[in-house]
Coordinates of C-alpha atoms in Angstrom, one line a residue:
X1 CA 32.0 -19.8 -2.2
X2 CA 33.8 -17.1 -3.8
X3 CA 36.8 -15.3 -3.1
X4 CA 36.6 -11.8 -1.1
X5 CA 38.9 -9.0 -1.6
X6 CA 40.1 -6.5 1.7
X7 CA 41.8 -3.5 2.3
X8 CA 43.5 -2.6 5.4
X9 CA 43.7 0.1 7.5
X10 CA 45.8 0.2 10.3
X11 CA 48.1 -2.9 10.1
X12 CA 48.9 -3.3 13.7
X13 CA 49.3 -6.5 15.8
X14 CA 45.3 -7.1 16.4
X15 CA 44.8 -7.0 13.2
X16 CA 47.9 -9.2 11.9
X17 CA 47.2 -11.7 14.4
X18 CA 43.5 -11.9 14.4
X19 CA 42.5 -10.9 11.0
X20 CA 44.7 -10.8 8.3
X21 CA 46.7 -14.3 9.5
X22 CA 43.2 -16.0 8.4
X23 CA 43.9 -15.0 4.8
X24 CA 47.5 -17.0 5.2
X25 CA 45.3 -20.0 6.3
X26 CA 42.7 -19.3 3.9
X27 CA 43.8 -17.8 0.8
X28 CA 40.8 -19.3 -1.0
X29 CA 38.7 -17.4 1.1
X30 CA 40.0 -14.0 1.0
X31 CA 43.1 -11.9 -0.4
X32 CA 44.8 -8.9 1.2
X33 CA 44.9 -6.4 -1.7
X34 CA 45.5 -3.1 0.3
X35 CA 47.3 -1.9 3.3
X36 CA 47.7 2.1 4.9
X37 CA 49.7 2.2 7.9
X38 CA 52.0 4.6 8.8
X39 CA 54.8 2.6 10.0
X40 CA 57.4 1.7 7.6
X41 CA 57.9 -2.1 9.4
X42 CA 54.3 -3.0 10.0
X43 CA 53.1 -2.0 6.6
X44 CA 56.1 -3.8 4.4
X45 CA 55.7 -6.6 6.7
X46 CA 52.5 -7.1 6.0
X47 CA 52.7 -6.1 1.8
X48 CA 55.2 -9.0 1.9
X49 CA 52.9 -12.0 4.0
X50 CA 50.3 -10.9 1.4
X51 CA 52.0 -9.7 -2.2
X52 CA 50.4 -6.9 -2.0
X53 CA 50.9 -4.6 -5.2
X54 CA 53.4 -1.3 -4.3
X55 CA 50.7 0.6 -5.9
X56 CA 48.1 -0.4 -3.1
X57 CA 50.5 0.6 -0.3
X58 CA 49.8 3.7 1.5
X59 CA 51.3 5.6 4.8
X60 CA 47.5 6.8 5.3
X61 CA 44.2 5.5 5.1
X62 CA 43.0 9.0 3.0
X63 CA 45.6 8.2 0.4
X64 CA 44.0 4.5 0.5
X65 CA 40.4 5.7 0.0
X66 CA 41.3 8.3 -2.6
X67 CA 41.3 5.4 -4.3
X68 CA 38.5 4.1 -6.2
X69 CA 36.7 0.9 -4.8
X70 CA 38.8 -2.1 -5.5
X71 CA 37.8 -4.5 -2.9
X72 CA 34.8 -6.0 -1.0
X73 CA 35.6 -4.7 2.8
X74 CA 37.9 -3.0 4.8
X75 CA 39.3 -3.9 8.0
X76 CA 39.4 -1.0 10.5
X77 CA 42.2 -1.6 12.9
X78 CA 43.3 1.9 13.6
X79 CA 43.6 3.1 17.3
X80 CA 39.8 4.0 18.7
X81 CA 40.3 7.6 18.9
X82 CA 41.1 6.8 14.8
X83 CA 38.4 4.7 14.2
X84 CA 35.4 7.3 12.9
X85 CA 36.9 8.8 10.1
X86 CA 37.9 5.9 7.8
X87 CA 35.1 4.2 9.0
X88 CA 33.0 6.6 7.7
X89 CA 34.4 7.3 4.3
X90 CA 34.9 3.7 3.7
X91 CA 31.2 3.3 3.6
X92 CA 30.9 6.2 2.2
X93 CA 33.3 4.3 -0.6
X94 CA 30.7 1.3 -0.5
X95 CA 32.5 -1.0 1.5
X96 CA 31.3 -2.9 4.1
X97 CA 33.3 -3.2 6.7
X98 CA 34.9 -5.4 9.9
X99 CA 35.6 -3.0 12.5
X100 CA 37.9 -3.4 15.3
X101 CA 36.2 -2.6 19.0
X102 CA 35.1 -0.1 20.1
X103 CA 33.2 1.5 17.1
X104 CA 33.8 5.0 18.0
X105 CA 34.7 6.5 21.9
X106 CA 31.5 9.0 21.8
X107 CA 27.7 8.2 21.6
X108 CA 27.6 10.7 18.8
X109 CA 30.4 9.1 16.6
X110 CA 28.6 5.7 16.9
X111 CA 25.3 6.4 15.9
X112 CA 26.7 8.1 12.9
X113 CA 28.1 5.7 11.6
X114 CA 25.7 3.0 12.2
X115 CA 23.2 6.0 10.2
X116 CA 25.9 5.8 7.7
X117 CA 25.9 2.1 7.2
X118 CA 21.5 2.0 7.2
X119 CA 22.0 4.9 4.7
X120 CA 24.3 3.0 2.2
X121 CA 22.5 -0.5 3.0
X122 CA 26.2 -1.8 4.0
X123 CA 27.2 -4.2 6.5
X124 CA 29.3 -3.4 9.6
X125 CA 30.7 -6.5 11.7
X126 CA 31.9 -5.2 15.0
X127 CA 35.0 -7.3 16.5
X128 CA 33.2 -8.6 19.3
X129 CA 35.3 -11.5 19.2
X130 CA 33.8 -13.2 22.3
X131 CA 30.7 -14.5 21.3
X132 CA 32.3 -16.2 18.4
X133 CA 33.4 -18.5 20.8
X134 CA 31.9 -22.2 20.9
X135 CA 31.7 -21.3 25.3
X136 CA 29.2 -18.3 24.3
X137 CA 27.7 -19.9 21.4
X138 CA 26.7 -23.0 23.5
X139 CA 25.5 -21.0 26.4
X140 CA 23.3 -18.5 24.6
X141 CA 21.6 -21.9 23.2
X142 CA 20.9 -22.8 26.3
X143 CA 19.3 -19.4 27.9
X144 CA 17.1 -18.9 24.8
X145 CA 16.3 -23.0 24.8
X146 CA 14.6 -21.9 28.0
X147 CA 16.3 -24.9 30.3
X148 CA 16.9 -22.1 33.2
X149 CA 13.5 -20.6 32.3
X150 CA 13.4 -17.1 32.7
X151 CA 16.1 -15.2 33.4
X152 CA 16.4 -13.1 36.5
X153 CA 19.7 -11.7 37.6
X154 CA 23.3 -12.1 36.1
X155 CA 26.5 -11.7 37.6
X156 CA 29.4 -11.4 35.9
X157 CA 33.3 -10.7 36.4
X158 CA 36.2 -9.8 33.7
X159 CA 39.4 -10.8 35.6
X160 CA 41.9 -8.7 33.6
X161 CA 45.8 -10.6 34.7
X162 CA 47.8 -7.7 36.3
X163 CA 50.3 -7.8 33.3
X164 CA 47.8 -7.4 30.4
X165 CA 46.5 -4.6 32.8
X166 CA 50.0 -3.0 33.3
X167 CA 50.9 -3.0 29.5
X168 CA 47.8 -2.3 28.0
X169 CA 46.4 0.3 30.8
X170 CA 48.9 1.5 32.5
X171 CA 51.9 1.4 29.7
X172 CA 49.9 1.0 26.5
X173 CA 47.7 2.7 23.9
X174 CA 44.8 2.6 26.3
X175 CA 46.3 4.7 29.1
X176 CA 44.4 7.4 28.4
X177 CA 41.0 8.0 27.9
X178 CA 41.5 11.2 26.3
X179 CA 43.3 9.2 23.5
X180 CA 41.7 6.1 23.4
X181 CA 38.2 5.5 25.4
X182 CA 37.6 4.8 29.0
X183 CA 38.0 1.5 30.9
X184 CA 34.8 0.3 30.3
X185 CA 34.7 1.0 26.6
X186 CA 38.3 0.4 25.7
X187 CA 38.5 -3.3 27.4
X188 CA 34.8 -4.2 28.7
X189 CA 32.3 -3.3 25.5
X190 CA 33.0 -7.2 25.0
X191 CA 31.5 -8.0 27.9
X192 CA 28.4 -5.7 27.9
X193 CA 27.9 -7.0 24.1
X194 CA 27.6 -10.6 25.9
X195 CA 25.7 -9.5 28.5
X196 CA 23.2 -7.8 25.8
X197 CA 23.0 -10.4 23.5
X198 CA 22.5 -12.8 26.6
X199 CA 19.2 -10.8 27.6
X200 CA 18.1 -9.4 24.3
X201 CA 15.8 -6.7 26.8
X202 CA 16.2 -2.9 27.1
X203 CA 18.4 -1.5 29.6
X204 CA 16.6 1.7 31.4
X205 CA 19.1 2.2 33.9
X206 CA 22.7 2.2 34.4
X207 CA 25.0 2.9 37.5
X208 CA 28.9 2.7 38.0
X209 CA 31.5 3.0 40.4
X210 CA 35.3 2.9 39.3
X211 CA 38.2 4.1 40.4
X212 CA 42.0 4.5 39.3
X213 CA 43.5 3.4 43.3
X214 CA 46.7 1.4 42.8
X215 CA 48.7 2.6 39.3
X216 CA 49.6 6.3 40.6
X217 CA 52.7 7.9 41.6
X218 CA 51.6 7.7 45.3
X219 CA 52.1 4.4 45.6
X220 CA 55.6 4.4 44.0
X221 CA 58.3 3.5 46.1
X222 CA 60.3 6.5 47.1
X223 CA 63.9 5.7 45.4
X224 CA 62.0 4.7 42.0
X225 CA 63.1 6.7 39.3
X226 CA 60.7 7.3 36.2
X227 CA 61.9 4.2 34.3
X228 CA 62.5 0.8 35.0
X229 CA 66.0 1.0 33.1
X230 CA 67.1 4.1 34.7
X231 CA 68.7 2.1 37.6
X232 CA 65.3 1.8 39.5
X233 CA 66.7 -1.0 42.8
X234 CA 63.3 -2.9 42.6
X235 CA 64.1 -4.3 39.2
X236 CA 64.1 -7.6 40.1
X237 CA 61.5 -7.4 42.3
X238 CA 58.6 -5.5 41.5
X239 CA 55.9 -7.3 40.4
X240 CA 55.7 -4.6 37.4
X241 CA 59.2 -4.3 36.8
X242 CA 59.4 -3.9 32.3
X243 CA 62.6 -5.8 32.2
X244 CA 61.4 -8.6 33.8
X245 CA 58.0 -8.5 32.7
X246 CA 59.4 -8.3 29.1
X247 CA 62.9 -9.3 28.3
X248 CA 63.6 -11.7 31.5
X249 CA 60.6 -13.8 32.9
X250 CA 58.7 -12.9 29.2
X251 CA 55.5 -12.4 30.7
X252 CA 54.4 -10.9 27.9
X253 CA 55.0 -10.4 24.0
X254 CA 56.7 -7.8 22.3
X255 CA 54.4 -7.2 19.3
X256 CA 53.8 -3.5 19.6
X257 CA 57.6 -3.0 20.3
X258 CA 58.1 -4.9 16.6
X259 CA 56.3 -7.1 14.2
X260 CA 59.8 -9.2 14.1
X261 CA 61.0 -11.4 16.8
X262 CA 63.4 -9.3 19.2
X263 CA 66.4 -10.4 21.3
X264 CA 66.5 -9.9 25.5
X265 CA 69.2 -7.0 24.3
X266 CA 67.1 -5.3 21.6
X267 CA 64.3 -5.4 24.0
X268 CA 65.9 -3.6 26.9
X269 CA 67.6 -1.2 24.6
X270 CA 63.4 -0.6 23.3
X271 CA 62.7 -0.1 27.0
X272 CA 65.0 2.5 27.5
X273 CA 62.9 5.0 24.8
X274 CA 59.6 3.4 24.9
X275 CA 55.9 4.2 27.0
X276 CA 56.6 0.3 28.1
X277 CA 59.7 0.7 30.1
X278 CA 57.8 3.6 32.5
X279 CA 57.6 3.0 36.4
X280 CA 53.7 1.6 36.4
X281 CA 53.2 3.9 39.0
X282 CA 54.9 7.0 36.9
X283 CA 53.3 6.4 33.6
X284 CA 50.6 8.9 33.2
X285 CA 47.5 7.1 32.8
X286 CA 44.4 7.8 34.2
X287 CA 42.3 5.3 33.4
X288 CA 40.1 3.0 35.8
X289 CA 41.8 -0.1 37.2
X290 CA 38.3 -1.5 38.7
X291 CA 35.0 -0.9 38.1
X292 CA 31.9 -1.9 38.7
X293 CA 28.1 -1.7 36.7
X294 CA 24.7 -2.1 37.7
X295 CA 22.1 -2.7 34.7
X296 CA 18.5 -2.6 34.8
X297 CA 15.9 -3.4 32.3
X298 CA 12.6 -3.2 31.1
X299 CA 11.4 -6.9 32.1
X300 CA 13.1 -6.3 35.3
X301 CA 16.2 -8.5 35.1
X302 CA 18.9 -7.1 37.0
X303 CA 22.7 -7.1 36.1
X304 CA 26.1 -6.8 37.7
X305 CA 28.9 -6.4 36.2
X306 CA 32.7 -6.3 37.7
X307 CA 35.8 -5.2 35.5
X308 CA 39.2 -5.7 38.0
X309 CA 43.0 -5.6 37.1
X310 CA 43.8 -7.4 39.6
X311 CA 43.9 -11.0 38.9
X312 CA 46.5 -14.0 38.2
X313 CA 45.5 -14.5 35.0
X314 CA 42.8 -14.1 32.1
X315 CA 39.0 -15.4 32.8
X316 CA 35.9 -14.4 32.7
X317 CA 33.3 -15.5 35.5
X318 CA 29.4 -15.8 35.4
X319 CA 26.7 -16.9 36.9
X320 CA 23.0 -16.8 35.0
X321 CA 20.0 -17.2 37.3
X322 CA 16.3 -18.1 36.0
X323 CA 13.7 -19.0 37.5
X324 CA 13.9 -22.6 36.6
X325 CA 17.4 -23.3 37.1
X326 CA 21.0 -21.6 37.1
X327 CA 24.3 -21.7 34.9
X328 CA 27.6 -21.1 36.2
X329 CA 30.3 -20.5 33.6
X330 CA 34.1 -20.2 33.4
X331 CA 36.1 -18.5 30.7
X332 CA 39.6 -19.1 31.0
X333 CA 41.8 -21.8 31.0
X334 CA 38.9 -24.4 30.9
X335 CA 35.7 -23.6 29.3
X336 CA 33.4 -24.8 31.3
X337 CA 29.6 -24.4 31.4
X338 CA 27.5 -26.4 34.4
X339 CA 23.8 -25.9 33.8
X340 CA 22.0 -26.9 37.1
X341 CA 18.0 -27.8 37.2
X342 CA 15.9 -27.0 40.3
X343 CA 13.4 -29.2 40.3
X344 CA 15.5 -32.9 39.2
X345 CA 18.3 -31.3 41.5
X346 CA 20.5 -32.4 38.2
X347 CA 23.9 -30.4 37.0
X348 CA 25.4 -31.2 33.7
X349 CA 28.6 -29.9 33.0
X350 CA 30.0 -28.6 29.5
X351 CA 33.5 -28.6 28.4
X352 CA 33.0 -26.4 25.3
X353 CA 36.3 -26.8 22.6
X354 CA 38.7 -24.1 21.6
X355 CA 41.1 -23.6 19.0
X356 CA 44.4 -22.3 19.1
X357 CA 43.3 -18.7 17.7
X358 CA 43.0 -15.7 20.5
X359 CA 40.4 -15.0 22.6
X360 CA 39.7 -18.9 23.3
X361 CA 39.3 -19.4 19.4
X362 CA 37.2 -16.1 18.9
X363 CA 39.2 -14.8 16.5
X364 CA 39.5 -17.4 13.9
X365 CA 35.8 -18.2 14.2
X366 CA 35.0 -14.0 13.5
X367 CA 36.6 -14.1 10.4
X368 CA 35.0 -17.4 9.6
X369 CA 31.7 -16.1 9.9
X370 CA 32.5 -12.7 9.0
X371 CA 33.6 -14.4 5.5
X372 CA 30.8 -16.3 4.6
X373 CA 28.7 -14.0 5.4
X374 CA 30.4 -11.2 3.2
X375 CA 30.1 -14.4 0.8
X376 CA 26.9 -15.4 0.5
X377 CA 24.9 -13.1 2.5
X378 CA 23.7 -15.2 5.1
X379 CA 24.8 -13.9 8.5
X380 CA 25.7 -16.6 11.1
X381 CA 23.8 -16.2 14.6
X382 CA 26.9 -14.7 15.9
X383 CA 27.1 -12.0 13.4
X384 CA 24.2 -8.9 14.4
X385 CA 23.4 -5.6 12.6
X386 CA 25.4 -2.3 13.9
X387 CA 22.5 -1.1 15.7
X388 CA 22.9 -4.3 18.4
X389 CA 26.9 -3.3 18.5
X390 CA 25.6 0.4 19.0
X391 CA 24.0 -0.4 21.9
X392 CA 26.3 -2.0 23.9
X393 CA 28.4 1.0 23.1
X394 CA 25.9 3.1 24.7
X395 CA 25.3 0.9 27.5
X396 CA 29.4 1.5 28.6
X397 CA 29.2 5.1 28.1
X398 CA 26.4 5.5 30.2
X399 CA 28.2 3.5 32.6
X400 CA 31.5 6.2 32.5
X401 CA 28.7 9.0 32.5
X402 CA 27.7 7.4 35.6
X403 CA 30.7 6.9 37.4
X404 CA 32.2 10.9 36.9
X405 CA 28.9 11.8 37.9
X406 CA 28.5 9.6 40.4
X407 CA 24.5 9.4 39.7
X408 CA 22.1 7.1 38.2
X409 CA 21.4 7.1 34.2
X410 CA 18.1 6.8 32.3
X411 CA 19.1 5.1 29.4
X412 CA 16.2 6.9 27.5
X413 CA 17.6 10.0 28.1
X414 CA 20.9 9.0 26.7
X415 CA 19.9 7.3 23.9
X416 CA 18.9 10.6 22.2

């Protein structure tokens, strides 16, 4: 297999630690050639991991794609308000292209690109790192093997753990859906891409319900000031405290503070300037922290779907039922599939592997396939054209549309 060639834009840490690590791992497989990213740190640490030529070092992805073609892809890892435009002149370039979730945060911006990528017979892989995973792989087997028989109903829960909520949600880059995309697009389009690729049907109606309860200043205590580090007395005791959560108990990592380790010190001195050291309850955002979705399609299959930041840790739950049978699966810790037959009254249970990349070994196994396939062509059944990405897109807009109206959507109205 022969060696592929990518440029990246936006050289943050998804795309260091998902992406461009598998080219350490693999360098037979695929070079780095070409970075654009404004920071100074992330962009010369990344020119350095992957000797990338001075020459093909750029603070912004136009300066990047002034530049004739020189490589097979590009990686599109900019924030999702940011996605569009490269996107759109890369293929315009004649790339193809592995883009970072969501495609774009409108209907409009979506459906242009995948236009654009028909229009230059290009492919676009969407980051929908979840059903790289051997637990998806192996249970979308078994639904189209036909052991449950036809499918009926699913239910199925995303159990965002409170801290990934706080820093991502309530802290983070997705605060705001003005500047990133709502809930439902920013974290769940994984989720409805499963749930899609699970039924392979057409959705004609979605409804919603979602809220933003919990991570206002209401429910701040009344002697909290507006940062953890401005001598806030719950500091060693809220549940959401940022010292704690990042410099004391490390509940989680630093990487958008720095792409270099950082001391406790450095860290609370970070917290002091920094989105991340806000009172959760002071912070600004306005996003969702639970929601729910209703699906309904053409063969009559009904779906449920439950995004809620307010769990102990990371899982995903469902529950498949057919006619014939039912599955139960856990994503999370274990990954577990139990496949249960009506008639025999038997249950097997599946203990599906993982490797140590993220998203239960999602990540390493996208860039796999998403290799090979830039390769030789041959797509693995993981890997889907844009226009299957697109819809799952669609599917979580019409589910925000939905819940600020607070009414019903045809999908064949939204569609156009």
């Amino acid at each position: 297999m022969k060696q592929i060639t990518a440029i990246v834009v936006g050289a943050g840490p998804r795309c260091t630690l998902a992406y461009t690590s598998y080219a350490l791992q693999n360098a037979s497989e695929i070079k780095i050639v070409g970075v654009a990213e404004p920071l100074e740190d992330r962009r010369k640490t990344l020119q350095k991991l992957h000797n990338i030529p001075e020459e093909n070092c750029f603070t912004s992805w136009e300066e990047l794609l002034e530049k004739p073609k020189f490589a097979d892809v590009a990686f599109i890892c900019t924030q999702d308000q940011l996605h569009f435009a490269p996107a759109m002149e890369a293929l315009e370039r004649g790339y193809d292209l592995l883009l970072e979730k969501p495609i774009a945060p409108t209907a409009k911006e979506c459906i242009q690109i995948r236009d654009k990528a028909k229009e230059k017979d290009l492919n676009v892989v969407v980051c929908h790192v979840l059903r790289y995973t051997n637990l998806f792989r192996t249970l979308k087997e078994i639904v189209d093997s036909g052991r449950i028989g036809k499918l009926m109903s699913i239910t199925h829960c995303e159990n965002v753990y409170h801290i990934h909520y706080s820093h991502s949600y309530v802290r983070g880059p997705w605060q705001k859906a003005s500047e990133s995309a709502p809930m439902i697009m920013a974290k769940s389009c994984h989720d409805l891409d499963i749930i899609q690729w699970l039924c392979e049907d057409e959705c004609t109606e979605v409804s919603s319900f979602g809220h933003l309860s919990y991570f206002c200043e209401e429910n701040a205590p009344s002697d909290a000031p507006s940062r953890c580090t401005d001598g806030c007395p719950h500091v060693h005791t809220c549940t959401y405290s940022a010292p704690r959560i990042y410099a004391k108990d490390k509940l989680w990592g630093t990487e958008y503070f720095s792409p270099n380790p950082m001391t406790s010190e450095e860290i609370i001195e970070y917290l002091k300037t920094s989105p991340f050291g806000k009172c959760a309850f002071k912070a600004g955002n306005d996003v969702v922290d639970h929601q729910v979705v209703n699906l309904n399609y053409k063969s009559g299959l009904t779906v449920s779907f439950t995004m809620c930041g307010f769990t102990k840790d990371f899982s995903r739950t469902m529950r498949l039922m057919g006619t014939h049978g039912e599955i139960r699966v856990l994503f999370g810790d274990e990954h577990v599939i139990e496949v249960y037959d009506f008639a025999s009254g038997r249950k097997d249970v599946i203990h599906t592997t993982q490797n140590s990349s993220g998203h239960g070994g999602g990540d390493h196994n996208l860039m796999n396939d998403f290799v090979n396939f830039i390769a030789t062509g041959k797509p693995s059944p993981s890997i889907t054209p844009i226009d299957i990405s697109v819809e799952s897109h669609l599917l979580a807009l019409a589910a925000e549309e939905s819940r600020l109206l607070g009414k019903t959507i045809k999908m064949k109205d939204f569609r156009k």
